[in-house]
Amino acid sequence: MSDKKPERREFLFTASYAVGAVGLGAVVWPLVDQMNPDASVKALASTEVDVSSVKPGNTITVLWRGKPVFIRRRTQEEITEAKSVKMEDLKHPEKDEDRAKDPEWLVMLGVCTHLGCVPLNDKGDYDGWFCPCHGSHYDTSGRIRKGPAPLNMEVPKYEFVNANTIKIG
Amino acid sequence: MSEHEYTPASKFGKWFNDRLPLLTLASHLTDYPTPKNLNYWWTFGGILTFCLITQIVTGLTLAMHYIAHADMAFESVEHIMRDVNYGWLIRYIHSNGASMFFLAVYIHIFRSLFYGSYKSPREIIWIIGIIIYLLMMAAAFMGYVLPWGQMSFWGATVITNLFSAIPLVGEGIVTWLWGGYSVDNPTLTRFFTLHYLIPFLILGLVVLHIWALHVPGNNNPVGIDVKKPSKDTVPFHPYIVIKDAFALLMFMIVFAFFIFYSPNILGHADNYIEANPMVTPAHIVPEWYLLPFYAILRSVPDKLLGVIAMLSAILILAALPWLDTSKIRSAVFRPLYKQFYWILVVDVLILGYMGAMPAEGLYLLIARVATAYYFLHFLVVLPVLGFKEKTLPVPLSITEPVLGGTPSLAAAKQKESFEK
């Protein structure tokens, strides 16, 4: 049997299965993809925030794509503290300069990288944020220092449209 | 299926049964030979069927008034509570019904663990049961999201974020589950759809669960094979039916106590605050029935490993028939296993308590020890025990320990060795 040449019938079977699999995939994919973000959700991709009233040491929270974004105007001590941290002490090493282009302004998603809770302001062992859900501590640069979260809080794409307005997204 | 041929008495019955043998099925179910020594721990299968039907009926009626939309869900639940005739009653039955369902399923599972009901030839019954249990957790979780309170929202956020622990594709999967960049309206509508679907999947699996049960028949407290039908069995109807009905009545008293006297004691006050994506409640806790697994998740300091540990804690149960190497089913004849069984019960209760406490200091330490022991029980204790344990003599039949009857082979041998 084994050294017998493949017959026309076997070729037909294989070809039928292959066409059937492609057809099935073509039907299943729309059913799966309909669950991905739709056009109306994607349309809300950017938001502009007026930050002129934020005083040093204060944080405002705005909603962007359904998620809170922290905009913190940092004090000089906080900036110094963030810059003085050694890279080897960090679980997810990132320089403060890379996270806050203008050191006075820290803009990041207020979402804990563990399981997505909103961390609390001015709390925790590192003078930054503390997540009440599972106890992750973040420093004044929003970097993870202690607890189960694997990564620093994410810095979204943003830019200063003018001196008083930040555009997120 | 049936051990005997069934012929309907009436002419029409015979005509119908020849075309669709429903009467044969009914006769099989009523005459189904059941071990006569079943105790009250065996009544929870019937109780669970009752729970499932209660959830489906109250769920269908709630769905007539509930609106699955992020802007209206919270209000529509309050509308059910205040305006809909008997809405408060139906909703309280449904929300407490979930807890009662889990209470019953945990007793049902721990009964299996004690009497070795998962062992050959009942592995498939057991595995179907585990799948039902997983689906129950999924249904309960998604149902808890529907009122769109603070606990709903943040529970949904935390649980869906578990998938983000998967390397590479994790974030993509979470976005796909949400239908957006956070838990929002698309998430709510799909959760409602799935919450509506799953009970019917469970119903189908329950039919398979019972079908698979009816092939070898029930296990029993002595854990030995029973010849059926024989002196060791009684017909399901009326003997088991009336016993199950009595147990169900007792269960319904407990159920009614929760509904009428403390309908919110098992919930969280935070869920009467509407969902707010800007503020996380200070203390997020899942419903009580998920707490042991939540404690396992939190006791591992690494995100991915924590998720893996939590899932393994559930899936390890499916491998139980092969992890337990002992040929003896019932813990009654396994003096060592009996002790480890109760340690496991206490361990799970401790995990449940730790899951409700903040994950820090001593709580975290205890949760870690309890997590380690949980896995130790299944991966080390059970496999080793099957080889090391000296089991007690097992009777030859159910009737024997009560009536004397035929002495068991093992007992006879033991007596012989004493006489020498």
Coordinates of C-alpha atoms in Angstrom, one line a residue:
Chain A
M1 CA 0.0 0.0 0.0
S2 CA 2.6 2.5 1.1
D3 CA 4.7 2.4 -2.0
K4 CA 1.6 2.9 -4.2
K5 CA 1.4 6.1 -6.0
P6 CA -1.1 8.6 -4.8
E7 CA -4.3 8.2 -6.8
R8 CA -6.5 10.8 -8.3
R9 CA -9.1 10.2 -5.7
E10 CA -6.7 11.0 -2.8
F11 CA -5.7 14.2 -4.6
L12 CA -9.4 15.1 -4.8
F13 CA -9.9 14.4 -1.1
T14 CA -6.9 16.5 -0.1
A15 CA -8.0 19.3 -2.4
S16 CA -11.6 19.2 -1.0
Y17 CA -10.3 19.4 2.6
A18 CA -8.0 22.3 1.7
V19 CA -10.8 24.3 0.0
G20 CA -13.2 23.5 2.8
A21 CA -10.7 24.7 5.4
V22 CA -10.2 28.0 3.6
G23 CA -13.9 28.4 3.3
L24 CA -14.4 27.7 7.0
G25 CA -11.7 30.2 7.9
A26 CA -13.3 32.9 5.7
V27 CA -16.6 32.4 7.5
V28 CA -15.1 32.2 11.0
W29 CA -12.8 35.3 10.7
P30 CA -15.7 37.9 10.4
L31 CA -17.3 36.3 13.4
V32 CA -14.1 36.7 15.4
D33 CA -13.1 40.1 14.1
Q34 CA -16.5 41.7 14.9
M35 CA -15.4 41.7 18.5
N36 CA -12.4 43.9 17.9
P37 CA -12.7 47.7 18.4
D38 CA -15.2 49.1 15.9
A39 CA -14.9 52.3 13.8
S40 CA -16.8 54.4 16.4
V41 CA -14.4 53.3 19.1
K42 CA -11.4 54.0 17.0
A43 CA -12.7 57.4 16.1
L44 CA -12.3 58.6 19.7
A45 CA -8.5 58.1 19.3
S46 CA -7.3 61.5 20.5
T47 CA -8.3 64.1 23.1
E48 CA -7.1 67.7 23.9
V49 CA -6.6 68.8 27.5
D50 CA -6.2 72.4 28.9
V51 CA -3.5 72.2 31.6
S52 CA -3.2 75.9 32.4
S53 CA -4.8 75.6 35.8
V54 CA -2.7 72.7 37.1
K55 CA -0.3 73.9 39.8
P56 CA 3.0 72.2 40.6
G57 CA 2.5 69.1 42.8
N58 CA -1.0 68.5 41.4
T59 CA -2.3 65.8 39.2
I60 CA -5.4 65.9 36.9
T61 CA -7.0 62.8 35.5
V62 CA -8.7 62.8 32.1
L63 CA -10.4 60.1 30.2
W64 CA -8.9 59.0 27.0
R65 CA -10.2 55.9 25.1
G66 CA -12.1 55.0 28.2
K67 CA -9.0 54.9 30.3
P68 CA -7.8 57.5 32.9
V69 CA -4.7 59.5 32.0
F70 CA -2.7 61.1 34.8
I71 CA -1.2 64.5 34.0
R72 CA 1.1 65.5 36.8
R73 CA 2.9 68.8 37.1
R74 CA 5.9 67.7 39.1
T75 CA 7.7 69.6 41.8
Q76 CA 11.5 70.1 41.7
E77 CA 12.0 67.5 44.5
E78 CA 10.0 65.0 42.6
I79 CA 12.0 65.5 39.4
T80 CA 15.2 65.2 41.4
E81 CA 14.0 62.1 43.1
A82 CA 13.0 60.5 39.8
K83 CA 16.3 61.4 38.1
S84 CA 18.5 60.1 41.0
V85 CA 17.2 56.5 40.8
K86 CA 19.8 54.0 39.6
M87 CA 18.8 51.9 36.5
E88 CA 19.8 48.6 38.3
D89 CA 17.2 49.3 41.0
L90 CA 14.4 49.3 38.5
K91 CA 12.3 46.3 37.5
H92 CA 11.6 47.9 34.2
P93 CA 14.6 50.2 33.5
E94 CA 13.5 53.4 31.8
K95 CA 15.2 56.8 32.3
D96 CA 13.1 59.6 33.6
E97 CA 14.2 61.8 30.7
D98 CA 12.6 59.2 28.3
R99 CA 9.3 59.2 30.2
A100 CA 8.9 62.9 30.7
K101 CA 10.3 64.9 27.8
D102 CA 9.5 68.2 29.6
P103 CA 10.5 67.1 33.2
E104 CA 7.8 69.3 34.7
W105 CA 5.1 67.3 33.0
L106 CA 4.5 63.6 33.5
V107 CA 1.8 62.2 31.2
M108 CA 0.9 58.6 31.5
L109 CA -2.0 56.1 31.5
G110 CA -3.3 55.8 35.0
V111 CA -3.6 52.1 34.6
C112 CA -1.7 49.6 36.8
T113 CA 0.2 47.2 34.5
H114 CA -0.7 44.3 36.7
L115 CA -4.4 43.9 36.2
G116 CA -5.6 47.4 35.2
C117 CA -6.8 49.2 38.3
V118 CA -6.3 52.9 38.8
P119 CA -3.4 53.6 41.2
L120 CA -3.9 56.2 43.9
N121 CA -2.0 59.5 43.8
D122 CA 0.7 60.5 46.4
K123 CA 0.7 57.1 48.0
G124 CA 3.0 54.2 48.4
D125 CA 6.6 53.7 49.5
Y126 CA 8.1 55.8 46.6
D127 CA 6.1 59.0 46.8
G128 CA 4.4 58.3 43.6
W129 CA 1.4 56.0 43.1
F130 CA 0.0 53.0 44.9
C131 CA -2.4 50.5 43.4
P132 CA -4.9 49.4 46.0
C133 CA -5.9 46.2 44.2
H134 CA -2.7 44.1 44.6
G135 CA -0.2 46.4 46.1
S136 CA 2.0 47.7 43.4
H137 CA 4.2 50.8 44.2
Y138 CA 5.2 53.3 41.6
D139 CA 7.7 56.2 41.9
T140 CA 7.5 59.8 40.9
S141 CA 8.2 58.9 37.4
G142 CA 5.4 56.2 37.3
R143 CA 7.9 53.4 37.3
I144 CA 7.2 50.1 39.0
R145 CA 9.3 49.7 42.1
K146 CA 7.5 47.1 44.3
G147 CA 4.6 44.6 43.9
P148 CA 3.3 42.3 41.2
A149 CA 3.0 44.7 38.2
P150 CA 5.6 43.9 35.6
L151 CA 6.0 47.2 33.8
N152 CA 6.1 51.0 34.4
M153 CA 2.8 52.9 33.8
E154 CA 2.6 53.4 30.0
V155 CA 3.4 56.8 28.5
P156 CA 0.9 57.4 25.7
K157 CA 1.7 59.4 22.5
Y158 CA 1.1 63.1 23.3
E159 CA 2.3 66.5 22.4
F160 CA 2.0 70.1 23.5
V161 CA -0.2 71.8 20.9
N162 CA 0.6 75.1 22.7
A163 CA 1.9 76.1 26.1
N164 CA -1.4 75.3 27.8
T165 CA -2.8 72.4 25.8
I166 CA -1.8 68.8 25.6
K167 CA -3.1 66.5 22.9
I168 CA -3.2 62.9 23.9
G169 CA -3.3 60.2 21.1
Chain B
M1 CA -29.3 2.1 28.3
S2 CA -31.9 0.2 30.3
E3 CA -31.2 -3.2 31.8
H4 CA -34.6 -4.5 30.8
E5 CA -37.0 -4.3 27.9
Y6 CA -39.8 -1.9 28.5
T7 CA -43.2 -2.2 26.8
P8 CA -45.8 0.5 27.3
A9 CA -49.2 -0.7 28.5
S10 CA -51.4 1.3 26.2
K11 CA -51.7 0.8 22.5
F12 CA -51.0 4.5 21.8
G13 CA -48.0 4.4 24.2
K14 CA -46.6 1.4 22.3
W15 CA -47.2 3.2 18.9
F16 CA -45.4 6.3 20.1
N17 CA -42.6 4.5 21.9
D18 CA -41.8 2.5 18.8
R19 CA -41.3 5.8 16.9
L20 CA -39.6 7.9 19.7
P21 CA -38.6 5.8 22.8
L22 CA -39.3 8.6 25.3
L23 CA -41.2 6.2 27.5
T24 CA -38.3 3.8 27.6
L25 CA -36.1 6.6 28.7
A26 CA -38.7 7.6 31.4
S27 CA -38.8 4.0 32.6
H28 CA -35.0 3.8 32.7
L29 CA -34.9 6.9 34.8
T30 CA -37.6 5.8 37.3
D31 CA -36.3 2.2 37.6
Y32 CA -32.6 3.2 37.6
P33 CA -31.0 1.0 40.2
T34 CA -29.3 3.1 42.9
P35 CA -27.1 1.9 45.7
K36 CA -29.2 1.7 48.8
N37 CA -26.6 3.1 51.1
L38 CA -26.4 6.6 49.5
N39 CA -26.2 9.3 52.2
Y40 CA -27.4 12.9 52.1
W41 CA -24.2 14.0 50.5
W42 CA -25.5 12.3 47.4
T43 CA -28.6 14.6 47.2
F44 CA -26.7 17.6 45.8
G45 CA -26.9 16.4 42.2
G46 CA -30.7 17.0 42.4
I47 CA -30.2 20.2 44.3
L48 CA -27.8 21.5 41.6
T49 CA -30.3 20.7 38.9
F50 CA -32.8 22.7 40.8
C51 CA -30.3 25.6 41.1
L52 CA -29.7 25.6 37.3
I53 CA -33.4 25.7 36.5
T54 CA -34.0 28.4 39.1
Q55 CA -31.2 30.5 37.5
I56 CA -32.5 30.0 34.0
V57 CA -36.1 30.9 34.9
T58 CA -35.2 33.9 37.0
G59 CA -32.6 35.0 34.4
L60 CA -35.1 34.9 31.6
T61 CA -37.5 37.0 33.5
L62 CA -34.8 39.5 34.5
A63 CA -33.7 39.8 30.9
M64 CA -37.2 41.0 30.0
H65 CA -36.5 44.2 32.1
Y66 CA -32.8 44.6 32.0
I67 CA -31.1 46.9 29.4
A68 CA -27.6 45.9 28.4
H69 CA -26.1 49.3 27.8
A70 CA -23.4 51.1 29.7
D71 CA -25.6 54.2 30.2
M72 CA -28.7 52.4 31.2
A73 CA -27.7 49.0 32.8
F74 CA -27.3 50.4 36.3
E75 CA -30.6 52.3 36.2
S76 CA -32.4 49.3 34.7
V77 CA -31.3 47.1 37.6
E78 CA -32.6 49.7 40.1
H79 CA -35.8 49.8 37.9
I80 CA -36.2 46.1 38.4
M81 CA -35.6 46.5 42.2
R82 CA -38.1 49.3 42.6
D83 CA -40.7 49.3 39.8
V84 CA -41.1 45.9 38.3
N85 CA -43.7 43.7 40.0
Y86 CA -41.8 41.3 42.3
G87 CA -38.6 42.5 40.5
W88 CA -36.8 42.6 43.8
L89 CA -37.8 39.0 44.6
I90 CA -36.7 37.7 41.2
R91 CA -33.4 39.6 41.3
Y92 CA -32.6 38.5 44.8
I93 CA -33.4 34.9 43.9
H94 CA -31.1 35.2 40.9
S95 CA -28.2 36.9 42.7
N96 CA -28.3 34.7 45.8
G97 CA -29.1 31.7 43.6
A98 CA -25.6 32.1 42.1
S99 CA -24.1 31.7 45.6
M100 CA -26.4 28.8 46.5
F101 CA -25.4 27.2 43.2
F102 CA -21.7 27.4 44.1
L103 CA -22.4 26.3 47.7
A104 CA -24.1 23.2 46.3
V105 CA -21.4 22.5 43.7
Y106 CA -18.6 22.8 46.3
I107 CA -20.3 20.2 48.5
H108 CA -20.9 18.0 45.4
I109 CA -17.2 18.3 44.5
F110 CA -15.9 17.6 48.0
R111 CA -18.3 14.6 48.3
S112 CA -16.6 13.2 45.2
L113 CA -13.2 13.9 46.7
F114 CA -14.1 12.1 49.9
Y115 CA -15.7 9.0 48.3
G116 CA -13.4 8.8 45.3
S117 CA -16.2 9.2 42.9
Y118 CA -13.8 10.5 40.2
K119 CA -12.0 7.2 39.9
S120 CA -12.3 4.6 37.2
P121 CA -14.8 4.0 35.6
R122 CA -16.2 7.5 36.3
E123 CA -13.4 9.7 34.9
I124 CA -15.6 11.1 32.1
I125 CA -18.4 12.1 34.5
W126 CA -15.8 13.9 36.6
I127 CA -14.2 15.8 33.7
I128 CA -17.6 16.9 32.4
G129 CA -18.3 18.1 35.9
I130 CA -15.1 20.1 35.9
I131 CA -16.1 21.7 32.6
I132 CA -19.5 22.5 34.0
Y133 CA -17.8 24.1 37.0
L134 CA -15.6 26.2 34.7
L135 CA -18.6 27.4 32.8
M136 CA -20.4 28.2 36.0
M137 CA -17.5 30.5 37.0
A138 CA -17.6 32.2 33.6
A139 CA -21.4 32.7 33.8
A140 CA -21.2 34.0 37.4
F141 CA -18.4 36.4 36.6
M142 CA -20.2 37.8 33.5
G143 CA -23.5 38.0 35.4
Y144 CA -21.8 40.0 38.1
V145 CA -20.7 42.6 35.5
L146 CA -24.2 43.2 34.2
P147 CA -25.5 45.6 37.0
W148 CA -22.6 47.9 35.9
G149 CA -21.7 48.9 39.5
Q150 CA -18.2 49.7 40.7
M151 CA -17.4 46.1 41.6
S152 CA -18.9 44.9 38.2
F153 CA -16.7 47.3 36.3
W154 CA -13.4 46.7 38.2
G155 CA -14.0 43.0 38.6
A156 CA -14.4 42.8 34.8
T157 CA -11.2 45.0 34.3
V158 CA -9.1 42.8 36.6
I159 CA -10.3 39.5 35.3
T160 CA -10.0 40.4 31.6
N161 CA -6.6 41.8 32.3
L162 CA -5.5 38.3 33.4
F163 CA -5.2 37.5 29.6
S164 CA -2.7 40.3 29.2
A165 CA -0.2 38.1 31.0
I166 CA 0.0 35.9 27.9
P167 CA 3.3 36.9 26.1
L168 CA 3.1 38.6 22.7
V169 CA -0.6 38.2 22.0
G170 CA -1.9 39.1 25.5
E171 CA -2.7 42.8 24.8
G172 CA -4.3 42.0 21.5
I173 CA -6.6 39.4 23.2
V174 CA -7.6 41.8 25.9
T175 CA -8.5 44.5 23.3
W176 CA -10.5 41.9 21.4
L177 CA -12.3 40.8 24.6
W178 CA -13.2 44.4 25.4
G179 CA -14.1 45.5 21.9
G180 CA -12.2 48.7 22.7
Y181 CA -9.4 50.1 24.8
S182 CA -11.1 49.6 28.2
V183 CA -14.1 47.8 29.6
D184 CA -17.0 49.7 28.1
N185 CA -20.3 49.3 26.3
P186 CA -19.1 46.7 23.8
T187 CA -17.8 44.6 26.7
L188 CA -21.1 44.8 28.5
T189 CA -23.3 43.8 25.5
R190 CA -21.1 40.7 24.7
F191 CA -21.0 39.7 28.4
F192 CA -24.8 39.8 28.5
T193 CA -24.9 37.6 25.3
L194 CA -22.5 35.1 26.8
H195 CA -24.2 35.2 30.2
Y196 CA -27.4 34.3 28.5
L197 CA -25.8 31.5 26.4
I198 CA -23.7 29.6 29.0
P199 CA -26.6 28.3 31.2
F200 CA -27.9 26.4 28.2
L201 CA -24.5 25.0 27.5
I202 CA -24.4 23.9 31.1
L203 CA -27.8 22.3 30.7
G204 CA -26.5 20.3 27.7
L205 CA -23.5 19.2 29.7
V206 CA -25.7 18.2 32.7
V207 CA -27.5 15.8 30.3
L208 CA -24.1 14.3 29.3
H209 CA -23.0 14.3 33.0
I210 CA -26.1 12.2 34.0
W211 CA -25.9 10.0 30.9
A212 CA -22.3 9.2 31.7
L213 CA -23.4 8.5 35.3
H214 CA -26.0 6.1 34.2
V215 CA -23.5 3.9 32.4
P216 CA -21.6 2.6 35.5
G217 CA -24.2 3.8 38.0
N218 CA -23.7 5.8 41.2
N219 CA -20.6 5.4 43.4
N220 CA -21.6 5.0 47.1
P221 CA -20.2 5.6 50.5
V222 CA -18.5 2.2 50.6
G223 CA -17.0 2.9 47.2
I224 CA -17.3 -0.7 45.9
D225 CA -18.8 -1.8 42.6
V226 CA -22.5 -2.8 43.0
K227 CA -24.2 -5.4 41.0
K228 CA -27.3 -3.9 39.6
P229 CA -30.1 -4.5 40.0
S230 CA -29.6 -6.6 43.1
K231 CA -30.2 -6.6 46.9
D232 CA -27.7 -3.7 47.1
T233 CA -29.8 -1.3 45.0
V234 CA -33.2 0.3 45.2
P235 CA -35.1 1.9 42.2
F236 CA -34.6 5.6 41.8
H237 CA -38.3 6.2 42.1
P238 CA -39.7 6.6 44.7
Y239 CA -36.7 5.9 47.1
I240 CA -34.2 8.4 45.8
V241 CA -36.7 10.9 44.5
I242 CA -38.3 11.3 48.0
K243 CA -34.9 11.6 49.7
D244 CA -33.7 14.2 47.2
A245 CA -37.0 16.1 47.6
F246 CA -36.5 16.2 51.4
A247 CA -32.9 17.4 51.0
L248 CA -34.0 20.0 48.5
L249 CA -36.6 21.3 50.9
M250 CA -33.9 21.7 53.6
F251 CA -31.7 23.5 51.1
M252 CA -34.5 25.8 50.1
I253 CA -34.9 26.9 53.7
V254 CA -31.3 28.1 53.7
F255 CA -31.8 29.7 50.2
A256 CA -35.0 31.5 51.4
F257 CA -33.2 32.8 54.5
F258 CA -30.7 34.6 52.3
I259 CA -33.4 35.9 49.9
F260 CA -35.7 37.3 52.6
Y261 CA -33.5 38.1 55.6
S262 CA -30.0 39.1 54.2
P263 CA -30.2 39.4 50.4
N264 CA -27.1 41.6 50.2
I265 CA -24.9 39.9 52.8
L266 CA -22.9 38.0 50.1
G267 CA -22.5 41.0 47.8
H268 CA -20.5 44.2 48.1
A269 CA -21.9 47.6 48.9
D270 CA -19.6 49.1 46.3
N271 CA -21.7 47.5 43.6
Y272 CA -24.6 49.9 44.4
I273 CA -22.3 52.7 43.1
E274 CA -22.5 53.1 39.3
A275 CA -19.4 52.1 37.4
N276 CA -16.7 54.8 37.2
P277 CA -13.7 54.2 35.0
M278 CA -11.8 57.0 36.8
V279 CA -11.8 55.5 40.4
T280 CA -11.0 52.1 41.5
P281 CA -12.6 51.0 44.8
A282 CA -10.1 50.8 47.6
H283 CA -10.6 47.1 48.1
I284 CA -11.5 44.9 45.2
V285 CA -12.7 41.4 46.1
P286 CA -14.4 38.9 43.9
E287 CA -17.5 37.0 45.0
W288 CA -16.9 34.5 47.8
Y289 CA -16.9 31.5 45.6
L290 CA -13.9 32.6 43.6
L291 CA -11.8 33.7 46.6
P292 CA -9.6 30.6 47.0
F293 CA -8.4 31.0 43.4
Y294 CA -8.0 34.8 43.8
A295 CA -5.8 34.1 46.8
I296 CA -3.6 31.8 44.7
L297 CA -3.4 34.4 42.0
R298 CA -2.2 37.1 44.4
S299 CA 0.2 34.9 46.3
V300 CA 2.5 34.6 43.3
P301 CA 4.6 37.8 42.9
D302 CA 5.0 37.4 39.1
K303 CA 2.1 38.3 36.9
L304 CA 2.2 35.5 34.3
L305 CA 3.1 32.8 36.9
G306 CA 0.3 34.0 39.1
V307 CA -2.2 33.6 36.3
I308 CA -0.8 30.2 35.4
A309 CA -0.9 29.1 39.1
M310 CA -4.6 30.2 39.3
L311 CA -5.6 28.3 36.2
S312 CA -3.6 25.2 37.1
A313 CA -5.3 25.1 40.5
I314 CA -8.6 24.5 38.7
L315 CA -7.4 22.4 35.8
I316 CA -5.4 20.1 38.1
L317 CA -8.7 18.7 39.2
A318 CA -9.3 17.3 35.7
A319 CA -6.2 15.2 36.1
L320 CA -7.3 13.9 39.5
P321 CA -8.4 10.4 38.4
W322 CA -4.8 9.8 37.4
L323 CA -3.0 11.7 40.2
D324 CA -4.8 9.6 42.8
T325 CA -3.0 6.2 42.4
S326 CA -5.0 4.4 45.1
K327 CA -7.3 1.6 43.9
I328 CA -9.6 2.1 47.0
R329 CA -12.3 4.7 46.3
S330 CA -13.9 5.6 49.6
A331 CA -11.9 7.5 52.2
V332 CA -13.7 5.4 54.8
F333 CA -11.2 2.7 54.1
R334 CA -8.2 5.1 53.7
P335 CA -7.1 6.2 57.1
L336 CA -4.3 8.5 55.9
Y337 CA -6.2 9.9 52.9
K338 CA -9.0 10.8 55.2
Q339 CA -6.7 13.0 57.2
F340 CA -5.2 14.6 54.2
Y341 CA -8.7 15.2 52.8
W342 CA -9.7 17.2 55.8
I343 CA -6.4 19.1 55.7
L344 CA -7.2 20.0 52.1
V345 CA -10.7 21.2 53.1
V346 CA -9.1 23.5 55.8
D347 CA -6.5 24.6 53.3
V348 CA -9.1 25.7 50.8
L349 CA -11.1 27.5 53.5
I350 CA -7.9 29.3 54.6
L351 CA -7.2 30.3 50.9
G352 CA -10.8 31.6 50.7
Y353 CA -10.3 33.7 53.8
M354 CA -6.9 35.1 52.6
G355 CA -8.5 36.0 49.2
A356 CA -10.8 38.3 51.1
M357 CA -8.0 40.0 53.1
P358 CA -5.5 42.5 51.7
A359 CA -2.5 40.9 50.0
E360 CA 0.2 42.0 52.5
G361 CA 2.2 41.0 55.5
L362 CA 1.1 37.9 57.4
Y363 CA -2.0 37.4 55.2
L364 CA 0.2 37.1 52.1
L365 CA 2.6 34.7 53.9
I366 CA -0.3 32.4 55.0
A367 CA -1.8 32.5 51.5
R368 CA 1.6 31.5 50.0
V369 CA 1.9 28.5 52.4
A370 CA -1.7 27.5 51.7
T371 CA -1.1 27.8 47.9
A372 CA 2.0 25.6 48.1
Y373 CA 0.1 23.0 50.1
Y374 CA -2.8 23.0 47.7
F375 CA -0.5 21.9 44.9
L376 CA 1.5 19.6 47.1
H377 CA -1.7 17.7 48.0
F378 CA -2.5 16.9 44.3
L379 CA 1.0 16.5 42.9
V380 CA 2.8 14.7 45.8
V381 CA 0.5 13.5 48.5
L382 CA -2.1 11.8 46.3
P383 CA 0.3 9.9 44.0
V384 CA 2.5 8.8 46.8
L385 CA -0.3 7.8 49.2
G386 CA -1.7 5.3 46.7
F387 CA 1.5 3.2 47.1
K388 CA 2.3 3.8 50.7
E389 CA -1.0 3.8 52.5
K390 CA -2.2 0.7 54.3
T391 CA -5.9 0.6 53.6
L392 CA -8.6 -1.0 55.7
P393 CA -10.4 -4.1 54.5
V394 CA -13.2 -3.3 52.1
P395 CA -16.5 -5.2 52.4
L396 CA -17.6 -7.5 49.5
S397 CA -21.0 -5.9 49.3
I398 CA -23.0 -3.0 50.7
T399 CA -25.3 -5.4 52.6
E400 CA -22.4 -7.1 54.4
P401 CA -21.3 -4.6 57.0
V402 CA -25.0 -4.2 58.1
L403 CA -26.3 -7.8 58.0
G404 CA -23.1 -9.7 58.5
G405 CA -23.6 -11.8 55.3
T406 CA -20.6 -13.0 53.4
P407 CA -17.3 -12.0 55.1
S408 CA -15.0 -10.1 52.9
L409 CA -11.9 -11.8 51.5
A410 CA -9.5 -9.2 53.0
A411 CA -11.1 -9.5 56.4
A412 CA -10.9 -13.3 56.4
K413 CA -7.3 -13.1 55.5
Q414 CA -6.6 -10.6 58.3
K415 CA -8.3 -12.8 60.8
E416 CA -6.2 -15.8 59.6
S417 CA -3.0 -13.9 60.1
F418 CA -4.0 -12.9 63.6
E419 CA -4.7 -16.5 64.5
K420 CA -1.3 -17.5 63.4

